């Protein structure tokens, strides 16, 4: 087989692989898991939530943003989802990162281009923790 022939075979194998990967990651998330949500909220590097917020049941959080304790009493889950996805929709000057948006970022490293900070599933997991009754926190 020629070099070109080999390259074609590999191209086929890879494109088939990517098609499969896309089919395996549908954008429709499953019901959120509060345990996973708690772990995500605590991750200082990936989510960073506790750098700016206090969250019920978690060790002392930051104070750059409002405390999220009692959030379910003043916000619906849908409202909170929109805020976390892209807080700029409500406050263009916000310091809170837009966790589920790929728009309006500058100087994104090429490895991260087109990717959101949180996946749709991670966002649901975080919401399920934030909106669970205080007595039931894992
Ligand atoms: C750099 C600081 C910062 C980080 C990190 C951050 N936030 Fe925020 N957040 C804020 C600020 C400031 C506000 C106040 C509203 C605004 O600025 O638009 C806010 C508002 C909110 C609100 C609305 C609160 C309310 O009282 O209605 C929610 C919910 C929220 N953040 C969740 C999160 C979650 C979940 C994460 C992590 C995935 C996160 N935030 C990460 C700064 C931050």
PDB file of C-alpha atoms and ligand atoms in Angstrom:
ATOM      1  CA  UNK A   1       0.000   0.000   0.000  1.00  0.00           C
ATOM      2  CA  UNK A   2       1.263   3.482  -0.806  1.00  0.00           C
ATOM      3  CA  UNK A   3       1.827   6.116   1.817  1.00  0.00           C
ATOM      4  CA  UNK A   4      -1.135   8.036   0.437  1.00  0.00           C
ATOM      5  CA  UNK A   5      -3.299   4.924   0.658  1.00  0.00           C
ATOM      6  CA  UNK A   6      -2.349   4.455   4.305  1.00  0.00           C
ATOM      7  CA  UNK A   7      -3.138   8.083   5.050  1.00  0.00           C
ATOM      8  CA  UNK A   8      -6.605   7.625   3.545  1.00  0.00           C
ATOM      9  CA  UNK A   9      -7.289   4.574   5.662  1.00  0.00           C
ATOM     10  CA  UNK A  10      -6.258   6.454   8.785  1.00  0.00           C
ATOM     11  CA  UNK A  11      -8.377   9.433   7.837  1.00  0.00           C
ATOM     12  CA  UNK A  12     -11.364   7.091   7.537  1.00  0.00           C
ATOM     13  CA  UNK A  13     -10.669   5.430  10.868  1.00  0.00           C
ATOM     14  CA  UNK A  14     -10.369   8.772  12.603  1.00  0.00           C
ATOM     15  CA  UNK A  15     -13.454  10.350  11.087  1.00  0.00           C
ATOM     16  CA  UNK A  16     -15.481   7.274  12.011  1.00  0.00           C
ATOM     17  CA  UNK A  17     -14.119   7.593  15.563  1.00  0.00           C
ATOM     18  CA  UNK A  18     -15.143  11.214  15.858  1.00  0.00           C
ATOM     19  CA  UNK A  19     -18.623  10.458  14.574  1.00  0.00           C
ATOM     20  CA  UNK A  20     -18.953   7.850  17.271  1.00  0.00           C
ATOM     21  CA  UNK A  21     -17.687  10.222  19.962  1.00  0.00           C
ATOM     22  CA  UNK A  22     -20.222  12.874  18.930  1.00  0.00           C
ATOM     23  CA  UNK A  23     -23.039  10.339  19.079  1.00  0.00           C
ATOM     24  CA  UNK A  24     -21.924   9.337  22.579  1.00  0.00           C
ATOM     25  CA  UNK A  25     -22.125  12.850  24.021  1.00  0.00           C
ATOM     26  CA  UNK A  26     -25.635  14.108  23.399  1.00  0.00           C
ATOM     27  CA  UNK A  27     -26.178  17.624  24.702  1.00  0.00           C
ATOM     28  CA  UNK A  28     -29.273  16.595  26.648  1.00  0.00           C
ATOM     29  CA  UNK A  29     -28.138  16.075  30.251  1.00  0.00           C
ATOM     30  CA  UNK A  30     -29.466  13.453  32.632  1.00  0.00           C
ATOM     31  CA  UNK A  31     -31.035  14.372  35.964  1.00  0.00           C
ATOM     32  CA  UNK A  32     -28.400  16.160  38.057  1.00  0.00           C
ATOM     33  CA  UNK A  33     -26.448  14.387  40.777  1.00  0.00           C
ATOM     34  CA  UNK A  34     -26.026  16.402  44.004  1.00  0.00           C
ATOM     35  CA  UNK A  35     -22.917  14.379  44.919  1.00  0.00           C
ATOM     36  CA  UNK A  36     -21.208  15.271  41.651  1.00  0.00           C
ATOM     37  CA  UNK A  37     -22.483  18.833  41.996  1.00  0.00           C
ATOM     38  CA  UNK A  38     -20.898  19.160  45.430  1.00  0.00           C
ATOM     39  CA  UNK A  39     -17.556  17.920  44.127  1.00  0.00           C
ATOM     40  CA  UNK A  40     -17.722  20.381  41.216  1.00  0.00           C
ATOM     41  CA  UNK A  41     -18.621  23.314  43.453  1.00  0.00           C
ATOM     42  CA  UNK A  42     -15.599  22.552  45.615  1.00  0.00           C
ATOM     43  CA  UNK A  43     -13.119  22.398  42.728  1.00  0.00           C
ATOM     44  CA  UNK A  44     -11.220  25.629  42.995  1.00  0.00           C
ATOM     45  CA  UNK A  45      -9.493  25.291  39.650  1.00  0.00           C
ATOM     46  CA  UNK A  46     -12.236  24.098  37.313  1.00  0.00           C
ATOM     47  CA  UNK A  47     -15.403  25.723  38.598  1.00  0.00           C
ATOM     48  CA  UNK A  48     -14.006  28.219  41.105  1.00  0.00           C
ATOM     49  CA  UNK A  49     -17.496  28.741  42.610  1.00  0.00           C
ATOM     50  CA  UNK A  50     -16.301  28.661  46.226  1.00  0.00           C
ATOM     51  CA  UNK A  51     -13.634  31.255  45.462  1.00  0.00           C
ATOM     52  CA  UNK A  52     -16.446  33.791  45.201  1.00  0.00           C
ATOM     53  CA  UNK A  53     -19.492  32.262  46.924  1.00  0.00           C
ATOM     54  CA  UNK A  54     -20.525  30.717  50.172  1.00  0.00           C
ATOM     55  CA  UNK A  55     -22.470  27.526  49.557  1.00  0.00           C
ATOM     56  CA  UNK A  56     -24.599  25.648  52.050  1.00  0.00           C
ATOM     57  CA  UNK A  57     -22.857  22.652  53.555  1.00  0.00           C
ATOM     58  CA  UNK A  58     -19.419  23.556  52.167  1.00  0.00           C
ATOM     59  CA  UNK A  59     -16.419  24.953  54.049  1.00  0.00           C
ATOM     60  CA  UNK A  60     -16.068  28.734  54.106  1.00  0.00           C
ATOM     61  CA  UNK A  61     -16.346  30.267  50.674  1.00  0.00           C
ATOM     62  CA  UNK A  62     -15.299  33.572  49.199  1.00  0.00           C
ATOM     63  CA  UNK A  63     -17.193  36.840  49.397  1.00  0.00           C
ATOM     64  CA  UNK A  64     -16.681  38.348  45.933  1.00  0.00           C
ATOM     65  CA  UNK A  65     -20.188  37.164  45.036  1.00  0.00           C
ATOM     66  CA  UNK A  66     -23.372  36.906  47.113  1.00  0.00           C
ATOM     67  CA  UNK A  67     -23.778  33.927  49.440  1.00  0.00           C
ATOM     68  CA  UNK A  68     -25.674  31.130  47.710  1.00  0.00           C
ATOM     69  CA  UNK A  69     -27.129  29.939  51.011  1.00  0.00           C
ATOM     70  CA  UNK A  70     -30.919  30.184  50.719  1.00  0.00           C
ATOM     71  CA  UNK A  71     -30.757  30.557  46.923  1.00  0.00           C
ATOM     72  CA  UNK A  72     -33.922  28.436  46.376  1.00  0.00           C
ATOM     73  CA  UNK A  73     -35.929  31.013  48.348  1.00  0.00           C
ATOM     74  CA  UNK A  74     -35.086  33.863  45.990  1.00  0.00           C
ATOM     75  CA  UNK A  75     -34.492  32.211  42.637  1.00  0.00           C
ATOM     76  CA  UNK A  76     -35.951  29.430  40.524  1.00  0.00           C
ATOM     77  CA  UNK A  77     -33.716  26.711  39.174  1.00  0.00           C
ATOM     78  CA  UNK A  78     -34.204  28.069  35.646  1.00  0.00           C
ATOM     79  CA  UNK A  79     -33.116  31.554  36.701  1.00  0.00           C
ATOM     80  CA  UNK A  80     -30.027  30.175  38.434  1.00  0.00           C
ATOM     81  CA  UNK A  81     -29.217  28.017  35.385  1.00  0.00           C
ATOM     82  CA  UNK A  82     -29.283  31.098  33.161  1.00  0.00           C
ATOM     83  CA  UNK A  83     -27.087  33.046  35.580  1.00  0.00           C
ATOM     84  CA  UNK A  84     -24.466  30.344  35.832  1.00  0.00           C
ATOM     85  CA  UNK A  85     -24.553  29.740  32.067  1.00  0.00           C
ATOM     86  CA  UNK A  86     -23.870  33.389  31.289  1.00  0.00           C
ATOM     87  CA  UNK A  87     -24.140  35.998  34.050  1.00  0.00           C
ATOM     88  CA  UNK A  88     -23.327  38.696  31.486  1.00  0.00           C
ATOM     89  CA  UNK A  89     -26.916  38.442  30.238  1.00  0.00           C
ATOM     90  CA  UNK A  90     -28.029  40.061  33.492  1.00  0.00           C
ATOM     91  CA  UNK A  91     -25.003  42.191  34.225  1.00  0.00           C
ATOM     92  CA  UNK A  92     -22.568  42.889  31.366  1.00  0.00           C
ATOM     93  CA  UNK A  93     -19.960  44.070  33.917  1.00  0.00           C
ATOM     94  CA  UNK A  94     -20.096  40.949  36.075  1.00  0.00           C
ATOM     95  CA  UNK A  95     -16.887  39.339  37.295  1.00  0.00           C
ATOM     96  CA  UNK A  96     -18.556  35.908  37.298  1.00  0.00           C
ATOM     97  CA  UNK A  97     -17.277  33.701  34.443  1.00  0.00           C
ATOM     98  CA  UNK A  98     -19.833  32.620  31.806  1.00  0.00           C
ATOM     99  CA  UNK A  99     -19.727  28.900  32.478  1.00  0.00           C
ATOM    100  CA  UNK A 100     -21.848  27.699  29.597  1.00  0.00           C
ATOM    101  CA  UNK A 101     -21.058  30.015  26.749  1.00  0.00           C
ATOM    102  CA  UNK A 102     -18.420  30.150  24.052  1.00  0.00           C
ATOM    103  CA  UNK A 103     -19.177  33.711  22.998  1.00  0.00           C
ATOM    104  CA  UNK A 104     -17.267  36.899  23.642  1.00  0.00           C
ATOM    105  CA  UNK A 105     -14.076  35.423  25.103  1.00  0.00           C
ATOM    106  CA  UNK A 106     -10.708  36.826  24.058  1.00  0.00           C
ATOM    107  CA  UNK A 107      -7.415  34.979  23.771  1.00  0.00           C
ATOM    108  CA  UNK A 108      -8.817  31.492  24.276  1.00  0.00           C
ATOM    109  CA  UNK A 109      -6.070  28.852  24.029  1.00  0.00           C
ATOM    110  CA  UNK A 110      -6.705  26.794  20.899  1.00  0.00           C
ATOM    111  CA  UNK A 111      -7.226  23.608  22.930  1.00  0.00           C
ATOM    112  CA  UNK A 112     -10.230  25.260  24.603  1.00  0.00           C
ATOM    113  CA  UNK A 113     -11.747  27.074  21.627  1.00  0.00           C
ATOM    114  CA  UNK A 114     -15.430  26.320  21.209  1.00  0.00           C
ATOM    115  CA  UNK A 115     -15.636  24.602  24.591  1.00  0.00           C
ATOM    116  CA  UNK A 116     -17.727  25.715  27.518  1.00  0.00           C
ATOM    117  CA  UNK A 117     -16.202  25.753  31.031  1.00  0.00           C
ATOM    118  CA  UNK A 118     -18.898  23.432  32.376  1.00  0.00           C
ATOM    119  CA  UNK A 119     -20.662  20.725  30.385  1.00  0.00           C
ATOM    120  CA  UNK A 120     -24.461  20.734  30.303  1.00  0.00           C
ATOM    121  CA  UNK A 121     -24.348  17.772  32.680  1.00  0.00           C
ATOM    122  CA  UNK A 122     -22.022  19.486  35.171  1.00  0.00           C
ATOM    123  CA  UNK A 123     -24.332  22.494  35.209  1.00  0.00           C
ATOM    124  CA  UNK A 124     -27.299  20.251  36.093  1.00  0.00           C
ATOM    125  CA  UNK A 125     -25.231  18.518  38.796  1.00  0.00           C
ATOM    126  CA  UNK A 126     -24.343  21.866  40.382  1.00  0.00           C
ATOM    127  CA  UNK A 127     -27.978  23.011  40.259  1.00  0.00           C
ATOM    128  CA  UNK A 128     -29.180  19.805  41.875  1.00  0.00           C
ATOM    129  CA  UNK A 129     -26.856  20.477  44.829  1.00  0.00           C
ATOM    130  CA  UNK A 130     -27.754  24.164  45.121  1.00  0.00           C
ATOM    131  CA  UNK A 131     -31.491  23.400  45.003  1.00  0.00           C
ATOM    132  CA  UNK A 132     -31.678  20.491  47.362  1.00  0.00           C
ATOM    133  CA  UNK A 133     -33.247  21.006  50.788  1.00  0.00           C
ATOM    134  CA  UNK A 134     -30.621  22.021  53.372  1.00  0.00           C
ATOM    135  CA  UNK A 135     -31.502  18.978  55.495  1.00  0.00           C
ATOM    136  CA  UNK A 136     -30.570  16.607  52.658  1.00  0.00           C
ATOM    137  CA  UNK A 137     -27.145  17.937  51.611  1.00  0.00           C
ATOM    138  CA  UNK A 138     -24.739  15.071  50.877  1.00  0.00           C
TER     139      UNK A 138
HETATM  140  C1  LIG B   1     -15.066  35.569  40.159  1.00  0.00           C
HETATM  141  C2  LIG B   1     -16.151  35.408  41.122  1.00  0.00           C
HETATM  142  C3  LIG B   1     -17.257  34.415  40.829  1.00  0.00           C
HETATM  143  C4  LIG B   1     -17.158  33.079  40.517  1.00  0.00           C
HETATM  144  C5  LIG B   1     -15.898  32.276  40.291  1.00  0.00           C
HETATM  145  C6  LIG B   1     -18.515  32.565  40.468  1.00  0.00           C
HETATM  146  N1  LIG B   1     -19.402  33.563  40.725  1.00  0.00           N
HETATM  147 FE1  LIG B   1     -21.420  33.402  40.848  1.00  0.00          FE
HETATM  148  N2  LIG B   1     -21.606  35.411  41.112  1.00  0.00           N
HETATM  149  C7  LIG B   1     -20.555  36.290  41.270  1.00  0.00           C
HETATM  150  C8  LIG B   1     -21.082  37.646  41.462  1.00  0.00           C
HETATM  151  C9  LIG B   1     -20.248  38.915  41.667  1.00  0.00           C
HETATM  152  C10 LIG B   1     -22.499  37.543  41.424  1.00  0.00           C
HETATM  153  C11 LIG B   1     -23.504  38.687  41.587  1.00  0.00           C
HETATM  154  C12 LIG B   1     -24.250  38.996  40.344  1.00  0.00           C
HETATM  155  C13 LIG B   1     -23.464  39.546  39.188  1.00  0.00           C
HETATM  156  O1  LIG B   1     -22.321  40.045  39.321  1.00  0.00           O
HETATM  157  O2  LIG B   1     -23.985  39.472  38.076  1.00  0.00           O
HETATM  158  C14 LIG B   1     -22.790  36.112  41.211  1.00  0.00           C
HETATM  159  C15 LIG B   1     -24.063  35.573  41.146  1.00  0.00           C
HETATM  160  C16 LIG B   1     -24.346  34.220  41.154  1.00  0.00           C
HETATM  161  C17 LIG B   1     -25.670  33.645  41.273  1.00  0.00           C
HETATM  162  C18 LIG B   1     -26.961  34.433  41.479  1.00  0.00           C
HETATM  163  C19 LIG B   1     -27.063  34.632  42.983  1.00  0.00           C
HETATM  164  C20 LIG B   1     -28.366  35.230  43.477  1.00  0.00           C
HETATM  165  O3  LIG B   1     -28.373  35.659  44.632  1.00  0.00           O
HETATM  166  O4  LIG B   1     -29.343  35.261  42.726  1.00  0.00           O
HETATM  167  C21 LIG B   1     -25.538  32.288  41.232  1.00  0.00           C
HETATM  168  C22 LIG B   1     -26.645  31.251  41.336  1.00  0.00           C
HETATM  169  C23 LIG B   1     -24.132  32.016  41.091  1.00  0.00           C
HETATM  170  N3  LIG B   1     -23.436  33.206  41.034  1.00  0.00           N
HETATM  171  C24 LIG B   1     -23.596  30.731  41.011  1.00  0.00           C
HETATM  172  C25 LIG B   1     -22.255  30.463  40.761  1.00  0.00           C
HETATM  173  C26 LIG B   1     -21.738  29.132  40.519  1.00  0.00           C
HETATM  174  C27 LIG B   1     -22.545  27.832  40.579  1.00  0.00           C
HETATM  175  C28 LIG B   1     -20.423  29.275  40.255  1.00  0.00           C
HETATM  176  C29 LIG B   1     -19.429  28.204  39.850  1.00  0.00           C
HETATM  177  C30 LIG B   1     -19.805  27.356  38.722  1.00  0.00           C
HETATM  178  C31 LIG B   1     -20.089  30.696  40.373  1.00  0.00           C
HETATM  179  N4  LIG B   1     -21.232  31.380  40.667  1.00  0.00           N
HETATM  180  C32 LIG B   1     -18.824  31.246  40.218  1.00  0.00           C
HETATM  181  C33 LIG B   1     -19.202  35.955  41.244  1.00  0.00           C
HETATM  182  C34 LIG B   1     -18.680  34.719  40.952  1.00  0.00           C
END
